[in-house]
XYZ file of C-alpha atoms in Angstrom:
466
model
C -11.368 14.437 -12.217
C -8.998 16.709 -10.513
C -10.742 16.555 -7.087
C -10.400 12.668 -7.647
C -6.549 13.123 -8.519
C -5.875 15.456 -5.062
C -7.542 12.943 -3.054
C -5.540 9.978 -4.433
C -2.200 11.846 -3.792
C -3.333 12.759 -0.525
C -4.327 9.259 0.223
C -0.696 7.965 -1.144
C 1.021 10.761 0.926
C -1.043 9.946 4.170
C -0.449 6.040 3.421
C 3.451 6.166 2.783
C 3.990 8.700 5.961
C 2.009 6.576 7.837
C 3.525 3.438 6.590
C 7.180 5.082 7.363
C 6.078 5.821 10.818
C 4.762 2.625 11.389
C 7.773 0.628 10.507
C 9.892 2.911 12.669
C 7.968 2.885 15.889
C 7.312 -1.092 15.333
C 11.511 -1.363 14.805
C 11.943 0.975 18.131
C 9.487 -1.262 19.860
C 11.273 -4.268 18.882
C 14.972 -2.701 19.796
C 13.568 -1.833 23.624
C 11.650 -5.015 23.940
C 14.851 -6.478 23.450
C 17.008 -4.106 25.234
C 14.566 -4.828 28.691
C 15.158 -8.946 27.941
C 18.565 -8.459 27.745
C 18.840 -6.381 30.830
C 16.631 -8.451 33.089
C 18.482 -11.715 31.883
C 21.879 -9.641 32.763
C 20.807 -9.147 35.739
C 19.608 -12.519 36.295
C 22.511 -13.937 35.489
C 24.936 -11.682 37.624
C 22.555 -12.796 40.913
C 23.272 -16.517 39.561
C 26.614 -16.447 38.671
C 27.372 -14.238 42.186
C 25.717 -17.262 44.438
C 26.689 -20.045 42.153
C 30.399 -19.025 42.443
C 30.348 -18.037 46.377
C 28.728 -21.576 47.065
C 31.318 -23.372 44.547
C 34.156 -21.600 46.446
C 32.870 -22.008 50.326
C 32.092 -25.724 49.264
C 34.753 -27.056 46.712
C 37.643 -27.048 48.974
C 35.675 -29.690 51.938
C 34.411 -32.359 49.630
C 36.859 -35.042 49.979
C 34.356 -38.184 47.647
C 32.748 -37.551 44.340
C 28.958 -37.417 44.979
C 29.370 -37.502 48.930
C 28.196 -34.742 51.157
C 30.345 -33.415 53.520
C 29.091 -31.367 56.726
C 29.871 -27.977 54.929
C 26.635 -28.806 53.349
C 24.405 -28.597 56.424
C 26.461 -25.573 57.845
C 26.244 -23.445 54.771
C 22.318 -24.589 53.524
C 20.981 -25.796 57.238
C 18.037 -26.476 54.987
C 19.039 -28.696 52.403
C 17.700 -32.104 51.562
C 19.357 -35.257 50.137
C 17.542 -36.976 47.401
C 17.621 -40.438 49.655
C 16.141 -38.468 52.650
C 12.250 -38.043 53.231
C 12.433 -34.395 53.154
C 8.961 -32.184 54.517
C 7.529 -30.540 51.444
C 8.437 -27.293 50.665
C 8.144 -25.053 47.571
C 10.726 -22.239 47.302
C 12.937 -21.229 50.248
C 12.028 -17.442 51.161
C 13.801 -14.847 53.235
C 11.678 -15.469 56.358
C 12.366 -19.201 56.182
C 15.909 -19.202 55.635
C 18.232 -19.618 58.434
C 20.642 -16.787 58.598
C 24.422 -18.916 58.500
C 27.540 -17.391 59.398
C 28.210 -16.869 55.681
C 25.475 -15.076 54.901
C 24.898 -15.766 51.723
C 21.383 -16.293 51.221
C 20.310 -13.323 52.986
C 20.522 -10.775 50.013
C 19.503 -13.515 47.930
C 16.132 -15.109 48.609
C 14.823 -12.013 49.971
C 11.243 -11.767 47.661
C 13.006 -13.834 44.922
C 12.515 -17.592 43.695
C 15.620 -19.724 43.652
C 16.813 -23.371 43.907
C 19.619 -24.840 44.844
C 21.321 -28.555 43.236
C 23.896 -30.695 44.121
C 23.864 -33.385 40.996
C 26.945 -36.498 39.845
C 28.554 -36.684 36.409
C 26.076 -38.547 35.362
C 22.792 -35.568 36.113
C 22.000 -38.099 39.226
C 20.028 -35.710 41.891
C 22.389 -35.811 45.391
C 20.725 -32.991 47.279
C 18.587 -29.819 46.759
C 17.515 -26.711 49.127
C 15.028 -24.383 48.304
C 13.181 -26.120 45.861
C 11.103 -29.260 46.289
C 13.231 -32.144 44.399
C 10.448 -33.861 42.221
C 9.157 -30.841 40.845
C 12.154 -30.589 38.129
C 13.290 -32.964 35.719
C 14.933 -35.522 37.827
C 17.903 -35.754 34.732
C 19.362 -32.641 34.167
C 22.303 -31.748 31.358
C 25.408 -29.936 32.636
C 25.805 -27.377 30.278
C 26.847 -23.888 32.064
C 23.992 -21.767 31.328
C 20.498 -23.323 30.966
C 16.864 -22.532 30.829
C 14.606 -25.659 32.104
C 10.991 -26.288 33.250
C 9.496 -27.633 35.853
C 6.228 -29.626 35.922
C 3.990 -26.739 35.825
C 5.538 -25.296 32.953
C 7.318 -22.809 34.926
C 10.715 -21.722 33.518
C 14.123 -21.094 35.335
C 17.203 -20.063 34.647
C 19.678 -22.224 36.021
C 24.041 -22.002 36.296
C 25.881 -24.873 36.441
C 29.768 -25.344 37.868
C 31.670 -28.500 37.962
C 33.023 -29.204 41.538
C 36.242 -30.565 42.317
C 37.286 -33.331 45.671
C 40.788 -32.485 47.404
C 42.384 -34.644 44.871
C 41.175 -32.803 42.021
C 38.510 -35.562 40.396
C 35.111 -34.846 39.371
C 32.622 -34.549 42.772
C 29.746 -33.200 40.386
C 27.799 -30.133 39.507
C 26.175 -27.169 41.517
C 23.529 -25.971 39.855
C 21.784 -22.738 40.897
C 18.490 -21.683 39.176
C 15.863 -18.930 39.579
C 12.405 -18.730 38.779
C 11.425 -16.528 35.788
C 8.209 -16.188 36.278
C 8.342 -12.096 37.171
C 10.418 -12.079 34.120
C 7.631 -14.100 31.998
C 4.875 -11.407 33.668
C 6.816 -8.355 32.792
C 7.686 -9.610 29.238
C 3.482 -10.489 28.874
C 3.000 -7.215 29.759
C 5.048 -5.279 27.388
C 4.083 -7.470 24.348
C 0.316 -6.240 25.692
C 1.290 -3.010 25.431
C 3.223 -3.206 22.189
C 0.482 -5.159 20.564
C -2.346 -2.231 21.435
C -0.136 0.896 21.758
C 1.488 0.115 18.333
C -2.127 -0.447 16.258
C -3.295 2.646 18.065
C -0.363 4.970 17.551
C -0.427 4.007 14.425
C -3.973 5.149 13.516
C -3.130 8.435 15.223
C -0.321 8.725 13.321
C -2.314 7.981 10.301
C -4.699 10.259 11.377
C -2.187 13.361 11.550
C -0.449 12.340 8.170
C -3.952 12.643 6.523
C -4.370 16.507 8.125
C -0.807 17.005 6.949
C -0.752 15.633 3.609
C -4.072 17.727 3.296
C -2.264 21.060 4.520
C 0.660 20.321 2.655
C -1.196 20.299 -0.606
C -3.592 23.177 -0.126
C -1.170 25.599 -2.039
C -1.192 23.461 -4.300
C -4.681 23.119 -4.859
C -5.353 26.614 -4.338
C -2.755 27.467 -7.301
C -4.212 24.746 -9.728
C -7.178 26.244 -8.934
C -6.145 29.687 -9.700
C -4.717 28.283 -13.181
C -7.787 26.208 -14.150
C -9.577 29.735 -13.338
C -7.363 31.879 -15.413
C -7.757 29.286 -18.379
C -11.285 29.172 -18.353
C -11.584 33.448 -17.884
C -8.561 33.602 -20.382
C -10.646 31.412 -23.330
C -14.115 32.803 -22.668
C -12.849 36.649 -22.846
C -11.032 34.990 -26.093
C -13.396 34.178 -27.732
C -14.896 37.799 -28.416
C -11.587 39.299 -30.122
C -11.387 35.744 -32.277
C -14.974 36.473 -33.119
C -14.349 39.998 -34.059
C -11.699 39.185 -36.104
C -12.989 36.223 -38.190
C -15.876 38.909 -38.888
C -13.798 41.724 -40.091
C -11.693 39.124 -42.464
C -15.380 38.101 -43.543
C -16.027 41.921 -44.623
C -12.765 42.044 -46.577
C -13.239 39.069 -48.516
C -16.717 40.747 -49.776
C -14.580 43.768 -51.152
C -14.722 44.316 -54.693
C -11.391 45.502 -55.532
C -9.027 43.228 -53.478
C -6.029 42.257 -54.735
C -4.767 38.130 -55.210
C -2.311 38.641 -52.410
C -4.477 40.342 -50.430
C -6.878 37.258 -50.275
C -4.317 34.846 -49.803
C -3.187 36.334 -46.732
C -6.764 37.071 -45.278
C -7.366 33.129 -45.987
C -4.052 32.216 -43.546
C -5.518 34.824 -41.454
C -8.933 33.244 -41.048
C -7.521 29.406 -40.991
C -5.547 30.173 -38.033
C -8.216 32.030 -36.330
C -10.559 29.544 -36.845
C -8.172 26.828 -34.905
C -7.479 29.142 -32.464
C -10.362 29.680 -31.676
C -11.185 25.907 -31.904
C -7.823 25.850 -29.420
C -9.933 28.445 -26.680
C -13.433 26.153 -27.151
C -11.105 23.136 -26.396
C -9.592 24.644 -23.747
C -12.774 26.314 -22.036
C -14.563 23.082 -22.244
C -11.954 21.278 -20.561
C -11.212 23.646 -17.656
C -15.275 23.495 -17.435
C -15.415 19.603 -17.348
C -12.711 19.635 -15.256
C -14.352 22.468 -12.490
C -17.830 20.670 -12.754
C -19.370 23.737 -13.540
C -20.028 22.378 -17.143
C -24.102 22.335 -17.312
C -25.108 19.521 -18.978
C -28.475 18.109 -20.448
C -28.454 14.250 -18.497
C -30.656 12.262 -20.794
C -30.911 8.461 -21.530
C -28.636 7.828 -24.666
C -28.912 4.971 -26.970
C -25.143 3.849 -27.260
C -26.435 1.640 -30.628
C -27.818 4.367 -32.457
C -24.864 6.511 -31.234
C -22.466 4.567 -32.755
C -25.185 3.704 -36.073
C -25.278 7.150 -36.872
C -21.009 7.910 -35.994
C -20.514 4.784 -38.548
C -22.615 6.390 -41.537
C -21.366 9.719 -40.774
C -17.442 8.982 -40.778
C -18.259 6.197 -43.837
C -17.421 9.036 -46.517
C -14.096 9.915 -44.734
C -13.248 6.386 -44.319
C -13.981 5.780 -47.822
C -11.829 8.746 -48.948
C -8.558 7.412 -46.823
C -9.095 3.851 -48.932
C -10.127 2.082 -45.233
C -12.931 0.337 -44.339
C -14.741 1.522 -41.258
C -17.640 -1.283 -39.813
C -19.223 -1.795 -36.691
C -19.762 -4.757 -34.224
C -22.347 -5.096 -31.813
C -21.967 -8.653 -29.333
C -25.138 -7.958 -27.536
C -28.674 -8.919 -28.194
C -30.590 -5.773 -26.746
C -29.856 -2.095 -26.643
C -27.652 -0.403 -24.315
C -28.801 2.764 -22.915
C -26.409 5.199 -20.565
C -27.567 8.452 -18.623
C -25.286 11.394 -20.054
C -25.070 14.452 -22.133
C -25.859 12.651 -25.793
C -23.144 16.148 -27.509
C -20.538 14.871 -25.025
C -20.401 11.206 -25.570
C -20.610 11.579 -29.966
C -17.534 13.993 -29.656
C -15.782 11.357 -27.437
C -16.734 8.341 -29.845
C -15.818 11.073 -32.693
C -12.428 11.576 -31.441
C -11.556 8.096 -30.913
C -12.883 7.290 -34.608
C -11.415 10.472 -36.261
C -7.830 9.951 -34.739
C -8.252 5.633 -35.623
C -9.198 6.920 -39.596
C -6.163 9.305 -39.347
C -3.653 7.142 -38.078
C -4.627 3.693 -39.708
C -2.677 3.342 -43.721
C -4.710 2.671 -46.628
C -5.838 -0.828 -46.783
C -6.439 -0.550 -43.365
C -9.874 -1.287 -41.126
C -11.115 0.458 -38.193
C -13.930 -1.716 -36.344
C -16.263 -0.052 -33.659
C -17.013 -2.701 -31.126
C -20.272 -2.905 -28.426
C -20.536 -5.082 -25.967
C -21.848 -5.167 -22.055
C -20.045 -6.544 -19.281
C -20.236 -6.224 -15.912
C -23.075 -3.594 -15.754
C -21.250 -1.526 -17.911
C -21.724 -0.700 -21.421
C -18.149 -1.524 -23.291
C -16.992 0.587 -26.604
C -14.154 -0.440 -28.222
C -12.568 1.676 -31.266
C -9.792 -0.655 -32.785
C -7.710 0.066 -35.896
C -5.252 -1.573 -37.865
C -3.255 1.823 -37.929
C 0.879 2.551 -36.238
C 0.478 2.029 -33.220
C 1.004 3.240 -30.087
C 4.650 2.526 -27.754
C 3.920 1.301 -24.641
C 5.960 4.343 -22.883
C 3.653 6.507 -24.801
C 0.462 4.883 -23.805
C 1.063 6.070 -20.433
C 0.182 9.932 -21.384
C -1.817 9.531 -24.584
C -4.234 11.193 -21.960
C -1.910 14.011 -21.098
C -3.168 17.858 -22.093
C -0.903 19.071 -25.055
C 0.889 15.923 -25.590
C 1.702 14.574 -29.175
C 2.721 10.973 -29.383
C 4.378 12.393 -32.916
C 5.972 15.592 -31.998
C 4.801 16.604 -35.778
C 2.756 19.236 -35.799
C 2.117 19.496 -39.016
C -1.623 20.068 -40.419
C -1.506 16.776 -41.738
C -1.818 15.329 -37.747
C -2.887 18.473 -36.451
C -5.116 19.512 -33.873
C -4.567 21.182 -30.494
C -3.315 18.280 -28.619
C -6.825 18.366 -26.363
C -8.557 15.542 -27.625
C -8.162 12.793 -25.670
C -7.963 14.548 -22.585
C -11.169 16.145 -23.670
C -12.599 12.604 -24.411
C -10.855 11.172 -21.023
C -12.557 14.223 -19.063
C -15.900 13.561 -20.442
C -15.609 9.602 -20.254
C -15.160 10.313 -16.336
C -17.583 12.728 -15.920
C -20.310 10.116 -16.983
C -18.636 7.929 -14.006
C -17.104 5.731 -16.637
C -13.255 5.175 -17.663
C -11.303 4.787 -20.459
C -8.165 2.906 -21.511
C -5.652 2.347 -24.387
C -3.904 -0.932 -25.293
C -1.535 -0.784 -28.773
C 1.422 -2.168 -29.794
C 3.778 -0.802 -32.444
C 2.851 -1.661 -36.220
C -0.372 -3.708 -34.989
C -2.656 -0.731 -34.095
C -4.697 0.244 -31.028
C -7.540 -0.277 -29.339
C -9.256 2.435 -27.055
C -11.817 0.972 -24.993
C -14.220 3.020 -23.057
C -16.674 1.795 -20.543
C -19.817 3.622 -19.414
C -22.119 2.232 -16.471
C -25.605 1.215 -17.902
C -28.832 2.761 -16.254
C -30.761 0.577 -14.565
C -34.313 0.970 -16.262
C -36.231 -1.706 -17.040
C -37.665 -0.134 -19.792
C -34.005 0.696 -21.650
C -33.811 -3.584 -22.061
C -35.352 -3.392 -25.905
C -34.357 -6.744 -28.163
C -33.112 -5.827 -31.234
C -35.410 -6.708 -34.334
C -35.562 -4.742 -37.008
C -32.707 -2.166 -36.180
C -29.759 -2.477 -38.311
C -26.516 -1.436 -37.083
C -23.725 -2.297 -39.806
């Protein structure tokens, strides 16, 4: 149980770290995916704006018509092209086939990059274009400042638009300037390929090392709750000799002829509390041993309906005496048989009915339920008794706890019980559970996996179980 228990935390240690990590080094891969956009489209944009406004200022102050080229046009882009003019086709104007002009713009421009060049009226009507061939983009363009647009391909550009101005200050029409983004687009692909396999596979590294950490950062731990389950299980066993020694020796008092009232009164405390501790150091010894899997164990195939026949006759008498009535319910037409220790599963089944007879009122009824489901056998202990709060339920399990903090002889015992039971329960590979609410009773259900035996599948005929 305890092995099972490290291993969980470990798990839940390994999965939160590596959760954590995950969430930070997907949030850093987000921040500098972003942070490279944002520089590249800076940096875009600076080229842009720089040509768009050099071309706006060299050409602004000759245009004398709205939407009429003047011969600035062919001095400062010797290549350009008006949309009425059969132009030769030609994709994107590149260093080597610009011709160097006396303003020199272009020549730190085009050199290795993409760009177009277009003169458009008010109304987005094309007038002229260099650098880029003018059917390829859409022939109505909006005039916003800054825009992104595609070309028939599917190829994106980024694209600055100014408003030009004739002598007489009216509207001439728009420059627009764009740029292809297709190194952009490639770069981009590439660093979402790299996020999208580095990330996964960090992560499992990461993962990895939490595991190997969360392992070394519990070994003291285990090694010290191994140390304690040790010293519990060396403390009861080298108990149990003194305990023995001195339930003997009260033994060969009580046989004394001459032995005053008093005298037996206090050898009878004596011997009650040594008999519950040393019912304390059994409880204690078997649980440390259950708990260490060094328990040996006689694995035999047990009859769960006979079990629980001869549990119902046996507790009958006590039930009787505590004015309840104890019965039995079996909701399955053949008999169940589990693999286990047959000693180990009647003092779980005990236990369950012992503490249901204690804590049920008179008038009362505690039913024994069997059932299968699943594979699994199903017992179910339910009782009309207190009840059980549902903060409590949580560890009714718990070594040493008391749901009543009375510890009075009336609800005695050592406080090992159900963690006994719960030990043993799991030990058979099986589990067990509690529902209750207050003043309605509770119901611990237990479920053991059935063997798989043909032979075990008898149908119940003459057998009577209550």
């Amino acid at each position: 149980m305890q092995i099972r228990l490290f291993r969980k935390t470990r798990w839940q240690l390994a999965t939160w770290y590596a959760v954590v990590m995950a969430l930070i080094l997907s949030l850093c891969g987000f921040v500098v995916y972003e942070v490279i956009i944002d520089a590249y489209v800076v940096s875009i944009n600076r080229e842009l704006e720089s040509v768009a406004g050099t071309l706006h200022d060299v050409i602004e102050p000759n245009l004398k018509q709205p939407g009429i080229t003047e011969l600035v046009f062919q001095q400062v882009l010797p290549n350009i092209c008006l949309a009425e003019s059969s132009c030769p086709t030609q994709k994107i104007l590149s260093h080597s086939q610009s011709t160097h002009n006396e303003h020199g713009i272009f020549s730190p421009v085009y050199k290795d990059k993409q760009y177009y060049i277009r003169f458009v009226d008010g109304s987005g009507r094309l007038i002229a274009v260099a650098g880029f061939q003018a059917n390829e983009l859409p022939p109505t363009v909006e005039t916003q400042v800054w825009q992104t647009v595609k070309d028939l391909q599917g190829n994106r550009y980024s694209q600055k638009s100014l408003l030009l101005h004739t002598q007489d200050n009216q509207d001439w029409g728009y420059i627009q300037v764009g740029r292809n983004l297709n190194d952009l687009d490639n770069r981009l692909a590439a660093l979402k390929l790299i996020l999208a396999v580095g990330l996964p596979i960090t992560v499992l590294l990461v993962g990895g090392s939490s595991w190997w950490l969360a392992g070394l950062a519990m070994r003291p731990i285990d090694s010290s709750y191994k140390q304690m389950q040790q010293f519990t299980s060396d403390a009861s066993h080298e108990l149990r000799t003194p305990l023995a020694a001195i339930n003997a020796t009260v033994e060969t008092l009580f046989d004394m002829d001459y032995l005053p009232e008093e005298a037996r009164d206090v050898l009878a405390s004596i011997q009650r509390q040594n008999h519950r501790l040393a019912e304390l150091v059994q409880d204690m010894l078997l649980l440390s041993r259950l708990e260490q899997q060094t328990l040996a164990t006689q694995q035999v195939h047990c009859c769960l309906n006979i079990l629980i026949n001869d549990l119902i006759e046996e507790f009958s008498a006590l039930a009787a005496a505590a004015s309840l009535q104890l019965t039995s319910l079996v909701l399955c037409q053949e008999l169940l048989y589990v693999m286990g220790d047959e000693d180990q599963l009647l003092r779980v089944l005990s236990n369950l009915i012992a503490n249901a007879i204690q804590y049920t009122p008179a008038g009362g009824y505690v039913t024994v339920i069997l059932k299968r489901s699943n594979g699994n056998a199903v017992i179910e202990v339910q009782d009309t008794g207190i009840g059980i709060a549902s903060h409590e339920q949580k560890r009714i399990f718990d070594r040493f706890y008391r749901v009543n903090s009375d510890r009075s002889r009336r609800t005695g015992g050592s406080g090992l019980g159900l963690a006994i039971a719960q030990a043993i329960v799991q030990a058979h590979g099986g589990s067990i559970q509690v529902q209750s609410q207050i003043g309605k009773g509770s119901t611990f259900i237990v479920h053991l996996p059935l063997t798989d035996e043909a032979s075990d599948r008898v149908v119940l005929r003459d057998l009577d179980l209550g």
